[in-house]
Amino acid sequence: MPLSVNDLLKKVKRLEILSNRFANDLFAGQYKSVFRGRGMEFSEVREYEPGDDIRTIDWNVSARAGRPYIKRFVEERELTVLFVVDISASGIYGTERSKWDTAIELVATLMFSALKNNDKVGLLTFCDKPEDYYRPGKGKAHILHLLRELVQCEPIARPTDLNAALEYVNRVLKRRAVIFLLSDFLAPEPGRELAICRRKHDLIALSLEDPGERVFPNVGFLTLYDPEMGNTVEVDTGDSSVREYLARQLDIKRKSVAENLKRGKVDQLSIGTDSDFTNELRRFFKVRERRFR
Protein backbone atom coordinates (compact mmCIF):
# COMPACT_ATOMS: atom_id res chain seq x y z
CA MET A 1 0.00 0.00 0.00
CA PRO A 2 1.53 3.39 -1.00
CA LEU A 3 2.69 5.66 1.82
CA SER A 4 0.84 8.87 2.53
CA VAL A 5 2.81 12.07 1.92
CA ASN A 6 3.16 12.60 5.68
CA ASP A 7 4.39 9.04 6.30
CA LEU A 8 6.75 9.30 3.35
CA LEU A 9 8.34 12.51 4.66
CA LYS A 10 8.68 11.01 8.15
CA LYS A 11 10.40 7.90 6.80
CA VAL A 12 12.82 9.88 4.64
CA LYS A 13 13.62 12.20 7.57
CA ARG A 14 14.34 9.19 9.77
CA LEU A 15 16.58 7.76 7.07
CA GLU A 16 18.42 11.07 6.81
CA ILE A 17 19.10 11.24 10.56
CA LEU A 18 20.25 7.62 10.88
CA SER A 19 22.23 7.59 7.65
CA ASN A 20 24.02 10.84 8.42
CA ARG A 21 25.26 9.37 11.69
CA PHE A 22 26.46 6.18 10.00
CA ALA A 23 27.95 8.15 7.10
CA ASN A 24 29.96 10.36 9.46
CA ASP A 25 31.44 7.22 10.98
CA LEU A 26 32.30 5.67 7.62
CA PHE A 27 33.48 8.88 5.99
CA ALA A 28 35.81 9.71 8.90
CA GLY A 29 38.27 7.00 7.99
CA GLN A 30 37.44 4.94 4.97
CA TYR A 31 34.95 5.97 2.26
CA LYS A 32 37.30 8.46 0.64
CA SER A 33 40.23 6.05 0.48
CA VAL A 34 38.57 2.97 -1.01
CA PHE A 35 37.13 4.33 -4.25
CA ARG A 36 39.24 5.66 -7.05
CA GLY A 37 38.44 8.73 -9.08
CA ARG A 38 37.97 8.65 -12.83
CA GLY A 39 41.69 9.14 -13.40
CA MET A 40 44.17 11.99 -13.28
CA GLU A 41 43.36 15.65 -13.76
CA PHE A 42 45.69 18.56 -14.53
CA SER A 43 46.95 20.46 -11.48
CA GLU A 44 49.68 22.92 -12.50
CA VAL A 45 52.78 23.58 -14.58
CA ARG A 46 56.11 23.91 -12.81
CA GLU A 47 59.75 24.17 -13.84
CA TYR A 48 61.54 20.93 -14.62
CA GLU A 49 63.77 19.50 -11.88
CA PRO A 50 66.37 16.72 -12.25
CA GLY A 51 64.68 13.36 -11.79
CA ASP A 52 61.30 14.44 -13.23
CA ASP A 53 59.77 12.20 -15.88
CA ILE A 54 60.59 13.76 -19.25
CA ARG A 55 57.28 12.43 -20.61
CA THR A 56 55.50 15.07 -18.52
CA ILE A 57 57.31 18.01 -20.17
CA ASP A 58 54.91 20.62 -21.52
CA TRP A 59 56.67 21.52 -24.77
CA ASN A 60 54.48 24.54 -25.55
CA VAL A 61 55.14 26.22 -22.18
CA SER A 62 58.82 25.21 -22.32
CA ALA A 63 59.22 26.80 -25.78
CA ARG A 64 57.67 30.07 -24.61
CA ALA A 65 59.70 30.19 -21.38
CA GLY A 66 62.98 29.12 -22.95
CA ARG A 67 63.47 26.42 -20.28
CA PRO A 68 61.73 23.08 -19.57
CA TYR A 69 58.45 22.95 -17.65
CA ILE A 70 56.40 19.89 -16.72
CA LYS A 71 52.70 19.25 -16.19
CA ARG A 72 51.61 18.01 -12.79
CA PHE A 73 48.52 15.86 -12.31
CA VAL A 74 46.56 14.79 -9.26
CA GLU A 75 44.03 11.98 -8.87
CA GLU A 76 40.53 13.16 -9.66
CA ARG A 77 38.66 12.45 -6.43
CA GLU A 78 35.16 13.40 -7.50
CA LEU A 79 33.22 10.24 -8.25
CA THR A 80 30.02 9.29 -9.98
CA VAL A 81 28.17 6.73 -7.85
CA LEU A 82 25.19 4.79 -9.21
CA PHE A 83 22.92 2.58 -7.10
CA VAL A 84 21.33 -0.22 -9.11
CA VAL A 85 18.55 -1.63 -6.92
CA ASP A 86 16.53 -4.81 -7.46
CA ILE A 87 12.88 -4.06 -6.61
CA SER A 88 11.50 -7.53 -7.30
CA ALA A 89 8.98 -8.97 -4.86
CA SER A 90 11.45 -11.37 -3.21
CA GLY A 91 12.74 -8.30 -1.36
CA ILE A 92 9.66 -8.16 0.85
CA TYR A 93 10.81 -11.31 2.66
CA GLY A 94 12.41 -10.98 6.09
CA THR A 95 12.16 -12.67 9.48
CA GLU A 96 12.95 -9.53 11.50
CA ARG A 97 13.56 -6.85 8.91
CA SER A 98 12.83 -7.27 5.21
CA LYS A 99 15.55 -7.35 2.58
CA TRP A 100 13.87 -4.30 1.03
CA ASP A 101 14.07 -2.20 4.22
CA THR A 102 17.69 -3.28 4.67
CA ALA A 103 18.47 -2.22 1.09
CA ILE A 104 16.91 1.22 1.57
CA GLU A 105 18.89 1.89 4.78
CA LEU A 106 22.08 0.63 3.14
CA VAL A 107 21.58 2.84 0.07
CA ALA A 108 20.79 5.88 2.24
CA THR A 109 23.99 5.43 4.29
CA LEU A 110 26.17 5.15 1.20
CA MET A 111 24.40 8.07 -0.50
CA PHE A 112 25.11 10.38 2.43
CA SER A 113 28.73 9.17 2.48
CA ALA A 114 28.94 10.10 -1.20
CA LEU A 115 27.35 13.48 -0.43
CA LYS A 116 30.09 14.26 2.09
CA ASN A 117 32.67 13.50 -0.59
CA ASN A 118 30.88 15.84 -3.03
CA ASP A 119 30.23 12.94 -5.40
CA LYS A 120 27.52 12.70 -8.02
CA VAL A 121 24.85 10.14 -7.10
CA GLY A 122 22.32 8.40 -9.34
CA LEU A 123 19.74 5.63 -9.01
CA LEU A 124 18.43 2.85 -11.25
CA THR A 125 15.63 0.52 -10.13
CA PHE A 126 14.97 -2.70 -12.00
CA CYS A 127 13.18 -6.04 -11.99
CA ASP A 128 12.82 -7.98 -15.26
CA LYS A 129 13.80 -4.74 -17.00
CA PRO A 130 15.05 -1.28 -15.98
CA GLU A 131 12.23 0.63 -14.29
CA ASP A 132 13.27 4.17 -13.29
CA TYR A 133 16.58 5.90 -13.91
CA TYR A 134 17.62 9.10 -12.14
CA ARG A 135 20.72 10.72 -13.57
CA PRO A 136 23.68 11.31 -11.22
CA GLY A 137 23.59 14.69 -9.54
CA LYS A 138 24.97 16.53 -6.53
CA GLY A 139 23.64 18.01 -3.34
CA LYS A 140 21.48 17.10 -0.37
CA ALA A 141 18.23 17.99 -2.13
CA HIS A 142 19.11 15.55 -4.91
CA ILE A 143 19.90 12.77 -2.41
CA LEU A 144 16.60 13.30 -0.57
CA HIS A 145 14.73 13.22 -3.90
CA LEU A 146 16.32 9.86 -4.76
CA LEU A 147 15.44 8.45 -1.34
CA ARG A 148 11.83 9.61 -1.64
CA GLU A 149 11.56 7.86 -5.00
CA LEU A 150 13.16 4.70 -3.61
CA VAL A 151 10.96 4.57 -0.51
CA GLN A 152 7.85 4.90 -2.71
CA CYS A 153 8.80 1.94 -4.94
CA GLU A 154 6.31 -0.92 -4.98
CA PRO A 155 7.84 -4.44 -5.18
CA ILE A 156 7.22 -5.99 -8.61
CA ALA A 157 6.02 -9.60 -8.94
CA ARG A 158 8.11 -10.52 -11.96
CA PRO A 159 11.37 -12.49 -12.37
CA THR A 160 14.62 -10.57 -11.86
CA ASP A 161 16.90 -9.98 -14.86
CA LEU A 162 20.33 -8.80 -13.73
CA ASN A 163 21.67 -8.76 -17.30
CA ALA A 164 18.99 -6.29 -18.39
CA ALA A 165 19.96 -3.88 -15.61
CA LEU A 166 23.69 -4.13 -16.34
CA GLU A 167 23.15 -3.72 -20.08
CA TYR A 168 21.27 -0.49 -19.38
CA VAL A 169 24.08 0.77 -17.12
CA ASN A 170 26.69 -0.02 -19.78
CA ARG A 171 24.66 1.96 -22.30
CA VAL A 172 23.85 5.12 -20.30
CA LEU A 173 27.06 5.65 -18.31
CA LYS A 174 29.83 6.81 -20.62
CA ARG A 175 32.44 7.64 -17.98
CA ARG A 176 33.84 5.44 -15.23
CA ALA A 177 31.67 5.23 -12.12
CA VAL A 178 31.28 3.32 -8.87
CA ILE A 179 28.30 0.95 -9.27
CA PHE A 180 26.56 -0.57 -6.24
CA LEU A 181 24.39 -3.48 -7.40
CA LEU A 182 21.88 -4.45 -4.69
CA SER A 183 19.93 -7.69 -5.00
CA ASP A 184 19.35 -11.01 -3.25
CA PHE A 185 20.80 -12.57 -6.46
CA LEU A 186 18.18 -15.35 -6.41
CA ALA A 187 17.98 -15.08 -10.18
CA PRO A 188 19.82 -16.33 -13.28
CA GLU A 189 23.41 -15.18 -13.00
CA PRO A 190 24.62 -12.33 -15.23
CA GLY A 191 27.17 -13.14 -17.91
CA ARG A 192 28.58 -10.95 -20.67
CA GLU A 193 27.05 -7.71 -19.37
CA LEU A 194 28.68 -8.30 -15.97
CA ALA A 195 32.12 -8.58 -17.59
CA ILE A 196 31.57 -5.41 -19.65
CA CYS A 197 30.36 -3.45 -16.62
CA ARG A 198 33.32 -4.61 -14.54
CA ARG A 199 35.80 -3.47 -17.20
CA LYS A 200 34.19 -0.03 -17.53
CA HIS A 201 33.34 0.65 -13.88
CA ASP A 202 34.14 -0.16 -10.27
CA LEU A 203 31.33 -2.68 -9.74
CA ILE A 204 30.40 -3.81 -6.23
CA ALA A 205 27.74 -6.46 -5.54
CA LEU A 206 25.79 -6.05 -2.29
CA SER A 207 23.99 -9.34 -1.70
CA LEU A 208 21.00 -9.22 0.65
CA GLU A 209 20.30 -12.32 2.72
CA ASP A 210 17.89 -13.32 5.48
CA PRO A 211 18.63 -15.97 8.14
CA GLY A 212 15.19 -17.49 7.59
CA GLU A 213 16.30 -18.53 4.09
CA ARG A 214 19.22 -20.54 5.47
CA VAL A 215 17.43 -22.50 8.20
CA PHE A 216 13.83 -23.63 7.68
CA PRO A 217 11.92 -24.14 10.94
CA ASN A 218 10.04 -27.31 11.77
CA VAL A 219 6.46 -26.03 11.52
CA GLY A 220 4.80 -29.01 9.86
CA PHE A 221 3.16 -28.56 6.47
CA LEU A 222 4.02 -25.16 5.03
CA THR A 223 2.81 -23.43 1.88
CA LEU A 224 5.67 -21.58 0.19
CA TYR A 225 4.85 -18.75 -2.19
CA ASP A 226 7.19 -17.36 -4.84
CA PRO A 227 6.21 -13.66 -5.06
CA GLU A 228 8.06 -13.19 -8.35
CA MET A 229 6.64 -16.16 -10.26
CA GLY A 230 3.30 -16.38 -8.43
CA ASN A 231 3.77 -20.11 -7.77
CA THR A 232 2.92 -21.96 -4.56
CA VAL A 233 4.13 -25.31 -3.27
CA GLU A 234 3.34 -27.23 -0.08
CA VAL A 235 6.23 -28.84 1.80
CA ASP A 236 6.49 -30.90 4.98
CA THR A 237 9.02 -29.05 7.12
CA GLY A 238 8.56 -31.74 9.78
CA ASP A 239 10.66 -33.97 7.54
CA SER A 240 14.33 -33.21 8.29
CA SER A 241 15.37 -34.34 4.80
CA VAL A 242 13.08 -31.68 3.28
CA ARG A 243 14.57 -28.95 5.46
CA GLU A 244 18.09 -30.10 4.62
CA TYR A 245 17.26 -30.17 0.90
CA LEU A 246 15.89 -26.61 0.90
CA ALA A 247 18.89 -25.30 2.84
CA ARG A 248 21.29 -27.17 0.56
CA GLN A 249 19.73 -25.81 -2.62
CA LEU A 250 20.01 -22.24 -1.35
CA ASP A 251 23.61 -22.85 -0.28
CA ILE A 252 24.44 -24.17 -3.76
CA LYS A 253 22.87 -21.06 -5.31
CA ARG A 254 24.78 -18.69 -3.00
CA LYS A 255 28.10 -20.42 -3.73
CA SER A 256 27.43 -20.33 -7.47
CA VAL A 257 26.72 -16.59 -7.33
CA ALA A 258 29.88 -15.95 -5.29
CA GLU A 259 32.02 -17.97 -7.72
CA ASN A 260 30.52 -16.18 -10.73
CA LEU A 261 31.24 -12.76 -9.22
CA LYS A 262 34.74 -13.82 -8.22
CA ARG A 263 35.50 -15.02 -11.75
CA GLY A 264 34.30 -11.67 -13.01
CA LYS A 265 36.58 -9.91 -10.47
CA VAL A 266 33.58 -8.23 -8.85
CA ASP A 267 33.80 -7.42 -5.14
CA GLN A 268 30.89 -8.95 -3.23
CA LEU A 269 29.61 -8.07 0.23
CA SER A 270 26.84 -10.16 1.79
CA ILE A 271 24.51 -8.17 4.05
CA GLY A 272 22.21 -10.01 6.43
CA THR A 273 18.89 -8.49 7.41
CA ASP A 274 19.75 -9.42 11.01
CA SER A 275 23.22 -7.85 10.99
CA ASP A 276 24.65 -4.39 11.66
CA PHE A 277 25.56 -3.51 8.10
CA THR A 278 27.73 -0.57 9.20
CA ASN A 279 30.17 -3.05 10.73
CA GLU A 280 30.06 -5.12 7.55
CA LEU A 281 30.77 -2.01 5.45
CA ARG A 282 33.63 -1.00 7.72
CA ARG A 283 35.33 -4.40 7.34
CA PHE A 284 34.69 -4.38 3.59
CA PHE A 285 36.22 -0.92 3.21
CA LYS A 286 39.31 -1.98 5.17
CA VAL A 287 39.87 -4.92 2.82
CA ARG A 288 39.62 -2.67 -0.24
CA GLU A 289 41.85 -0.05 1.32
CA ARG A 290 44.60 -2.60 2.01
CA ARG A 291 44.34 -3.94 -1.53
CA PHE A 292 44.65 -0.50 -3.12
CA ARG A 293 47.68 0.29 -0.99
Tab-separated table of C-alpha atoms in Angstrom:
chain	number	residue	atom	x	y	z
A	1	MET	CA	0.000	0.000	0.000
A	2	PRO	CA	1.527	3.386	-0.999
A	3	LEU	CA	2.692	5.659	1.820
A	4	SER	CA	0.841	8.875	2.528
A	5	VAL	CA	2.807	12.071	1.916
A	6	ASN	CA	3.163	12.599	5.678
A	7	ASP	CA	4.392	9.043	6.302
A	8	LEU	CA	6.751	9.303	3.346
A	9	LEU	CA	8.336	12.510	4.663
A	10	LYS	CA	8.678	11.014	8.149
A	11	LYS	CA	10.401	7.903	6.799
A	12	VAL	CA	12.816	9.882	4.637
A	13	LYS	CA	13.617	12.204	7.575
A	14	ARG	CA	14.335	9.187	9.774
A	15	LEU	CA	16.584	7.756	7.066
A	16	GLU	CA	18.415	11.070	6.813
A	17	ILE	CA	19.104	11.236	10.560
A	18	LEU	CA	20.254	7.615	10.884
A	19	SER	CA	22.230	7.586	7.652
A	20	ASN	CA	24.017	10.838	8.419
A	21	ARG	CA	25.262	9.366	11.686
A	22	PHE	CA	26.462	6.182	10.002
A	23	ALA	CA	27.953	8.148	7.098
A	24	ASN	CA	29.959	10.360	9.464
A	25	ASP	CA	31.438	7.221	10.980
A	26	LEU	CA	32.295	5.672	7.618
A	27	PHE	CA	33.481	8.880	5.994
A	28	ALA	CA	35.808	9.708	8.899
A	29	GLY	CA	38.271	7.001	7.988
A	30	GLN	CA	37.437	4.943	4.970
A	31	TYR	CA	34.952	5.967	2.261
A	32	LYS	CA	37.301	8.457	0.644
A	33	SER	CA	40.228	6.053	0.483
A	34	VAL	CA	38.573	2.969	-1.006
A	35	PHE	CA	37.129	4.331	-4.249
A	36	ARG	CA	39.237	5.656	-7.051
A	37	GLY	CA	38.437	8.727	-9.079
A	38	ARG	CA	37.969	8.655	-12.832
A	39	GLY	CA	41.692	9.144	-13.404
A	40	MET	CA	44.173	11.994	-13.277
A	41	GLU	CA	43.358	15.653	-13.755
A	42	PHE	CA	45.688	18.562	-14.530
A	43	SER	CA	46.953	20.463	-11.478
A	44	GLU	CA	49.683	22.920	-12.504
A	45	VAL	CA	52.779	23.582	-14.582
A	46	ARG	CA	56.113	23.915	-12.808
A	47	GLU	CA	59.747	24.170	-13.838
A	48	TYR	CA	61.540	20.927	-14.624
A	49	GLU	CA	63.772	19.495	-11.882
A	50	PRO	CA	66.371	16.721	-12.245
A	51	GLY	CA	64.684	13.358	-11.792
A	52	ASP	CA	61.299	14.437	-13.227
A	53	ASP	CA	59.768	12.196	-15.878
A	54	ILE	CA	60.589	13.764	-19.253
A	55	ARG	CA	57.278	12.428	-20.607
A	56	THR	CA	55.500	15.070	-18.518
A	57	ILE	CA	57.309	18.005	-20.171
A	58	ASP	CA	54.912	20.625	-21.522
A	59	TRP	CA	56.666	21.520	-24.774
A	60	ASN	CA	54.484	24.539	-25.551
A	61	VAL	CA	55.144	26.222	-22.185
A	62	SER	CA	58.818	25.209	-22.325
A	63	ALA	CA	59.218	26.798	-25.781
A	64	ARG	CA	57.666	30.070	-24.615
A	65	ALA	CA	59.699	30.193	-21.383
A	66	GLY	CA	62.983	29.116	-22.948
A	67	ARG	CA	63.468	26.416	-20.275
A	68	PRO	CA	61.731	23.081	-19.566
A	69	TYR	CA	58.445	22.945	-17.653
A	70	ILE	CA	56.401	19.888	-16.719
A	71	LYS	CA	52.700	19.249	-16.195
A	72	ARG	CA	51.615	18.011	-12.789
A	73	PHE	CA	48.519	15.861	-12.314
A	74	VAL	CA	46.560	14.793	-9.261
A	75	GLU	CA	44.030	11.983	-8.871
A	76	GLU	CA	40.532	13.164	-9.658
A	77	ARG	CA	38.659	12.452	-6.428
A	78	GLU	CA	35.162	13.398	-7.497
A	79	LEU	CA	33.219	10.237	-8.249
A	80	THR	CA	30.019	9.293	-9.979
A	81	VAL	CA	28.171	6.730	-7.854
A	82	LEU	CA	25.189	4.794	-9.210
A	83	PHE	CA	22.925	2.581	-7.102
A	84	VAL	CA	21.325	-0.222	-9.114
A	85	VAL	CA	18.550	-1.631	-6.921
A	86	ASP	CA	16.529	-4.807	-7.457
A	87	ILE	CA	12.883	-4.060	-6.605
A	88	SER	CA	11.503	-7.528	-7.303
A	89	ALA	CA	8.975	-8.971	-4.865
A	90	SER	CA	11.448	-11.366	-3.207
A	91	GLY	CA	12.742	-8.298	-1.358
A	92	ILE	CA	9.656	-8.163	0.846
A	93	TYR	CA	10.813	-11.309	2.663
A	94	GLY	CA	12.411	-10.980	6.088
A	95	THR	CA	12.162	-12.673	9.479
A	96	GLU	CA	12.947	-9.527	11.500
A	97	ARG	CA	13.564	-6.853	8.909
A	98	SER	CA	12.825	-7.270	5.210
A	99	LYS	CA	15.548	-7.349	2.584
A	100	TRP	CA	13.866	-4.302	1.031
A	101	ASP	CA	14.068	-2.202	4.225
A	102	THR	CA	17.689	-3.281	4.672
A	103	ALA	CA	18.472	-2.225	1.093
A	104	ILE	CA	16.911	1.218	1.570
A	105	GLU	CA	18.890	1.887	4.776
A	106	LEU	CA	22.081	0.631	3.140
A	107	VAL	CA	21.579	2.840	0.074
A	108	ALA	CA	20.791	5.882	2.243
A	109	THR	CA	23.989	5.433	4.286
A	110	LEU	CA	26.172	5.149	1.196
A	111	MET	CA	24.402	8.068	-0.500
A	112	PHE	CA	25.107	10.377	2.429
A	113	SER	CA	28.726	9.169	2.476
A	114	ALA	CA	28.943	10.104	-1.200
A	115	LEU	CA	27.349	13.477	-0.430
A	116	LYS	CA	30.088	14.264	2.093
A	117	ASN	CA	32.672	13.504	-0.586
A	118	ASN	CA	30.879	15.845	-3.032
A	119	ASP	CA	30.229	12.939	-5.404
A	120	LYS	CA	27.519	12.705	-8.018
A	121	VAL	CA	24.850	10.143	-7.099
A	122	GLY	CA	22.321	8.397	-9.335
A	123	LEU	CA	19.741	5.627	-9.011
A	124	LEU	CA	18.428	2.849	-11.246
A	125	THR	CA	15.627	0.522	-10.126
A	126	PHE	CA	14.968	-2.702	-12.002
A	127	CYS	CA	13.179	-6.040	-11.986
A	128	ASP	CA	12.816	-7.981	-15.257
A	129	LYS	CA	13.797	-4.740	-16.999
A	130	PRO	CA	15.054	-1.278	-15.984
A	131	GLU	CA	12.230	0.626	-14.294
A	132	ASP	CA	13.266	4.169	-13.285
A	133	TYR	CA	16.576	5.899	-13.913
A	134	TYR	CA	17.625	9.096	-12.139
A	135	ARG	CA	20.721	10.721	-13.566
A	136	PRO	CA	23.675	11.311	-11.222
A	137	GLY	CA	23.593	14.691	-9.537
A	138	LYS	CA	24.973	16.533	-6.529
A	139	GLY	CA	23.638	18.006	-3.335
A	140	LYS	CA	21.477	17.101	-0.368
A	141	ALA	CA	18.228	17.993	-2.134
A	142	HIS	CA	19.105	15.555	-4.915
A	143	ILE	CA	19.900	12.766	-2.407
A	144	LEU	CA	16.602	13.303	-0.575
A	145	HIS	CA	14.734	13.225	-3.898
A	146	LEU	CA	16.318	9.859	-4.758
A	147	LEU	CA	15.445	8.446	-1.339
A	148	ARG	CA	11.833	9.605	-1.641
A	149	GLU	CA	11.558	7.860	-4.999
A	150	LEU	CA	13.161	4.696	-3.614
A	151	VAL	CA	10.956	4.567	-0.512
A	152	GLN	CA	7.848	4.897	-2.714
A	153	CYS	CA	8.796	1.937	-4.938
A	154	GLU	CA	6.306	-0.917	-4.975
A	155	PRO	CA	7.838	-4.437	-5.182
A	156	ILE	CA	7.224	-5.992	-8.609
A	157	ALA	CA	6.022	-9.600	-8.937
A	158	ARG	CA	8.107	-10.516	-11.963
A	159	PRO	CA	11.373	-12.488	-12.370
A	160	THR	CA	14.617	-10.573	-11.857
A	161	ASP	CA	16.899	-9.980	-14.863
A	162	LEU	CA	20.329	-8.804	-13.732
A	163	ASN	CA	21.666	-8.758	-17.299
A	164	ALA	CA	18.994	-6.286	-18.393
A	165	ALA	CA	19.960	-3.878	-15.608
A	166	LEU	CA	23.692	-4.132	-16.339
A	167	GLU	CA	23.148	-3.723	-20.082
A	168	TYR	CA	21.272	-0.492	-19.377
A	169	VAL	CA	24.085	0.769	-17.117
A	170	ASN	CA	26.693	-0.021	-19.785
A	171	ARG	CA	24.656	1.962	-22.299
A	172	VAL	CA	23.854	5.122	-20.303
A	173	LEU	CA	27.060	5.648	-18.312
A	174	LYS	CA	29.834	6.809	-20.622
A	175	ARG	CA	32.442	7.645	-17.981
A	176	ARG	CA	33.835	5.444	-15.233
A	177	ALA	CA	31.673	5.226	-12.116
A	178	VAL	CA	31.276	3.318	-8.870
A	179	ILE	CA	28.300	0.951	-9.265
A	180	PHE	CA	26.563	-0.572	-6.240
A	181	LEU	CA	24.390	-3.476	-7.404
A	182	LEU	CA	21.881	-4.451	-4.689
A	183	SER	CA	19.929	-7.692	-4.997
A	184	ASP	CA	19.353	-11.008	-3.254
A	185	PHE	CA	20.798	-12.574	-6.455
A	186	LEU	CA	18.177	-15.352	-6.412
A	187	ALA	CA	17.982	-15.076	-10.179
A	188	PRO	CA	19.823	-16.331	-13.278
A	189	GLU	CA	23.407	-15.182	-12.997
A	190	PRO	CA	24.617	-12.335	-15.232
A	191	GLY	CA	27.166	-13.144	-17.909
A	192	ARG	CA	28.580	-10.949	-20.667
A	193	GLU	CA	27.050	-7.712	-19.374
A	194	LEU	CA	28.677	-8.300	-15.975
A	195	ALA	CA	32.118	-8.585	-17.588
A	196	ILE	CA	31.575	-5.412	-19.646
A	197	CYS	CA	30.358	-3.447	-16.621
A	198	ARG	CA	33.321	-4.608	-14.539
A	199	ARG	CA	35.797	-3.465	-17.198
A	200	LYS	CA	34.194	-0.034	-17.526
A	201	HIS	CA	33.344	0.651	-13.880
A	202	ASP	CA	34.144	-0.163	-10.271
A	203	LEU	CA	31.326	-2.682	-9.745
A	204	ILE	CA	30.396	-3.814	-6.229
A	205	ALA	CA	27.738	-6.455	-5.544
A	206	LEU	CA	25.793	-6.048	-2.295
A	207	SER	CA	23.994	-9.343	-1.697
A	208	LEU	CA	21.000	-9.218	0.649
A	209	GLU	CA	20.299	-12.324	2.719
A	210	ASP	CA	17.895	-13.319	5.478
A	211	PRO	CA	18.631	-15.971	8.139
A	212	GLY	CA	15.188	-17.487	7.586
A	213	GLU	CA	16.298	-18.529	4.088
A	214	ARG	CA	19.218	-20.541	5.468
A	215	VAL	CA	17.427	-22.504	8.199
A	216	PHE	CA	13.831	-23.627	7.682
A	217	PRO	CA	11.921	-24.143	10.941
A	218	ASN	CA	10.035	-27.311	11.768
A	219	VAL	CA	6.455	-26.035	11.523
A	220	GLY	CA	4.796	-29.015	9.864
A	221	PHE	CA	3.159	-28.563	6.467
A	222	LEU	CA	4.018	-25.165	5.033
A	223	THR	CA	2.806	-23.434	1.883
A	224	LEU	CA	5.675	-21.577	0.190
A	225	TYR	CA	4.846	-18.753	-2.190
A	226	ASP	CA	7.189	-17.364	-4.840
A	227	PRO	CA	6.210	-13.657	-5.063
A	228	GLU	CA	8.065	-13.185	-8.354
A	229	MET	CA	6.637	-16.162	-10.265
A	230	GLY	CA	3.305	-16.383	-8.431
A	231	ASN	CA	3.771	-20.113	-7.770
A	232	THR	CA	2.918	-21.962	-4.557
A	233	VAL	CA	4.126	-25.310	-3.265
A	234	GLU	CA	3.339	-27.228	-0.083
A	235	VAL	CA	6.232	-28.843	1.802
A	236	ASP	CA	6.489	-30.903	4.980
A	237	THR	CA	9.020	-29.050	7.123
A	238	GLY	CA	8.563	-31.737	9.777
A	239	ASP	CA	10.656	-33.970	7.542
A	240	SER	CA	14.328	-33.206	8.291
A	241	SER	CA	15.375	-34.335	4.803
A	242	VAL	CA	13.085	-31.684	3.276
A	243	ARG	CA	14.565	-28.952	5.463
A	244	GLU	CA	18.087	-30.099	4.616
A	245	TYR	CA	17.259	-30.173	0.896
A	246	LEU	CA	15.886	-26.607	0.899
A	247	ALA	CA	18.891	-25.300	2.841
A	248	ARG	CA	21.293	-27.174	0.563
A	249	GLN	CA	19.726	-25.814	-2.620
A	250	LEU	CA	20.007	-22.241	-1.352
A	251	ASP	CA	23.610	-22.847	-0.280
A	252	ILE	CA	24.436	-24.172	-3.756
A	253	LYS	CA	22.874	-21.058	-5.311
A	254	ARG	CA	24.776	-18.691	-2.997
A	255	LYS	CA	28.098	-20.420	-3.733
A	256	SER	CA	27.432	-20.334	-7.471
A	257	VAL	CA	26.720	-16.593	-7.326
A	258	ALA	CA	29.884	-15.948	-5.286
A	259	GLU	CA	32.018	-17.967	-7.720
A	260	ASN	CA	30.518	-16.182	-10.730
A	261	LEU	CA	31.240	-12.756	-9.220
A	262	LYS	CA	34.745	-13.815	-8.223
A	263	ARG	CA	35.496	-15.021	-11.754
A	264	GLY	CA	34.305	-11.666	-13.006
A	265	LYS	CA	36.577	-9.910	-10.468
A	266	VAL	CA	33.585	-8.228	-8.853
A	267	ASP	CA	33.799	-7.417	-5.144
A	268	GLN	CA	30.890	-8.945	-3.231
A	269	LEU	CA	29.614	-8.073	0.227
A	270	SER	CA	26.842	-10.159	1.791
A	271	ILE	CA	24.514	-8.170	4.047
A	272	GLY	CA	22.212	-10.010	6.434
A	273	THR	CA	18.887	-8.491	7.407
A	274	ASP	CA	19.747	-9.423	11.006
A	275	SER	CA	23.221	-7.848	10.994
A	276	ASP	CA	24.651	-4.392	11.664
A	277	PHE	CA	25.564	-3.511	8.099
A	278	THR	CA	27.725	-0.575	9.203
A	279	ASN	CA	30.173	-3.048	10.734
A	280	GLU	CA	30.064	-5.121	7.545
A	281	LEU	CA	30.771	-2.011	5.452
A	282	ARG	CA	33.629	-1.000	7.721
A	283	ARG	CA	35.328	-4.400	7.337
A	284	PHE	CA	34.692	-4.380	3.591
A	285	PHE	CA	36.224	-0.917	3.209
A	286	LYS	CA	39.306	-1.985	5.168
A	287	VAL	CA	39.868	-4.921	2.819
A	288	ARG	CA	39.618	-2.672	-0.240
A	289	GLU	CA	41.849	-0.053	1.321
A	290	ARG	CA	44.601	-2.600	2.010
A	291	ARG	CA	44.338	-3.936	-1.531
A	292	PHE	CA	44.654	-0.497	-3.122
A	293	ARG	CA	47.678	0.291	-0.988
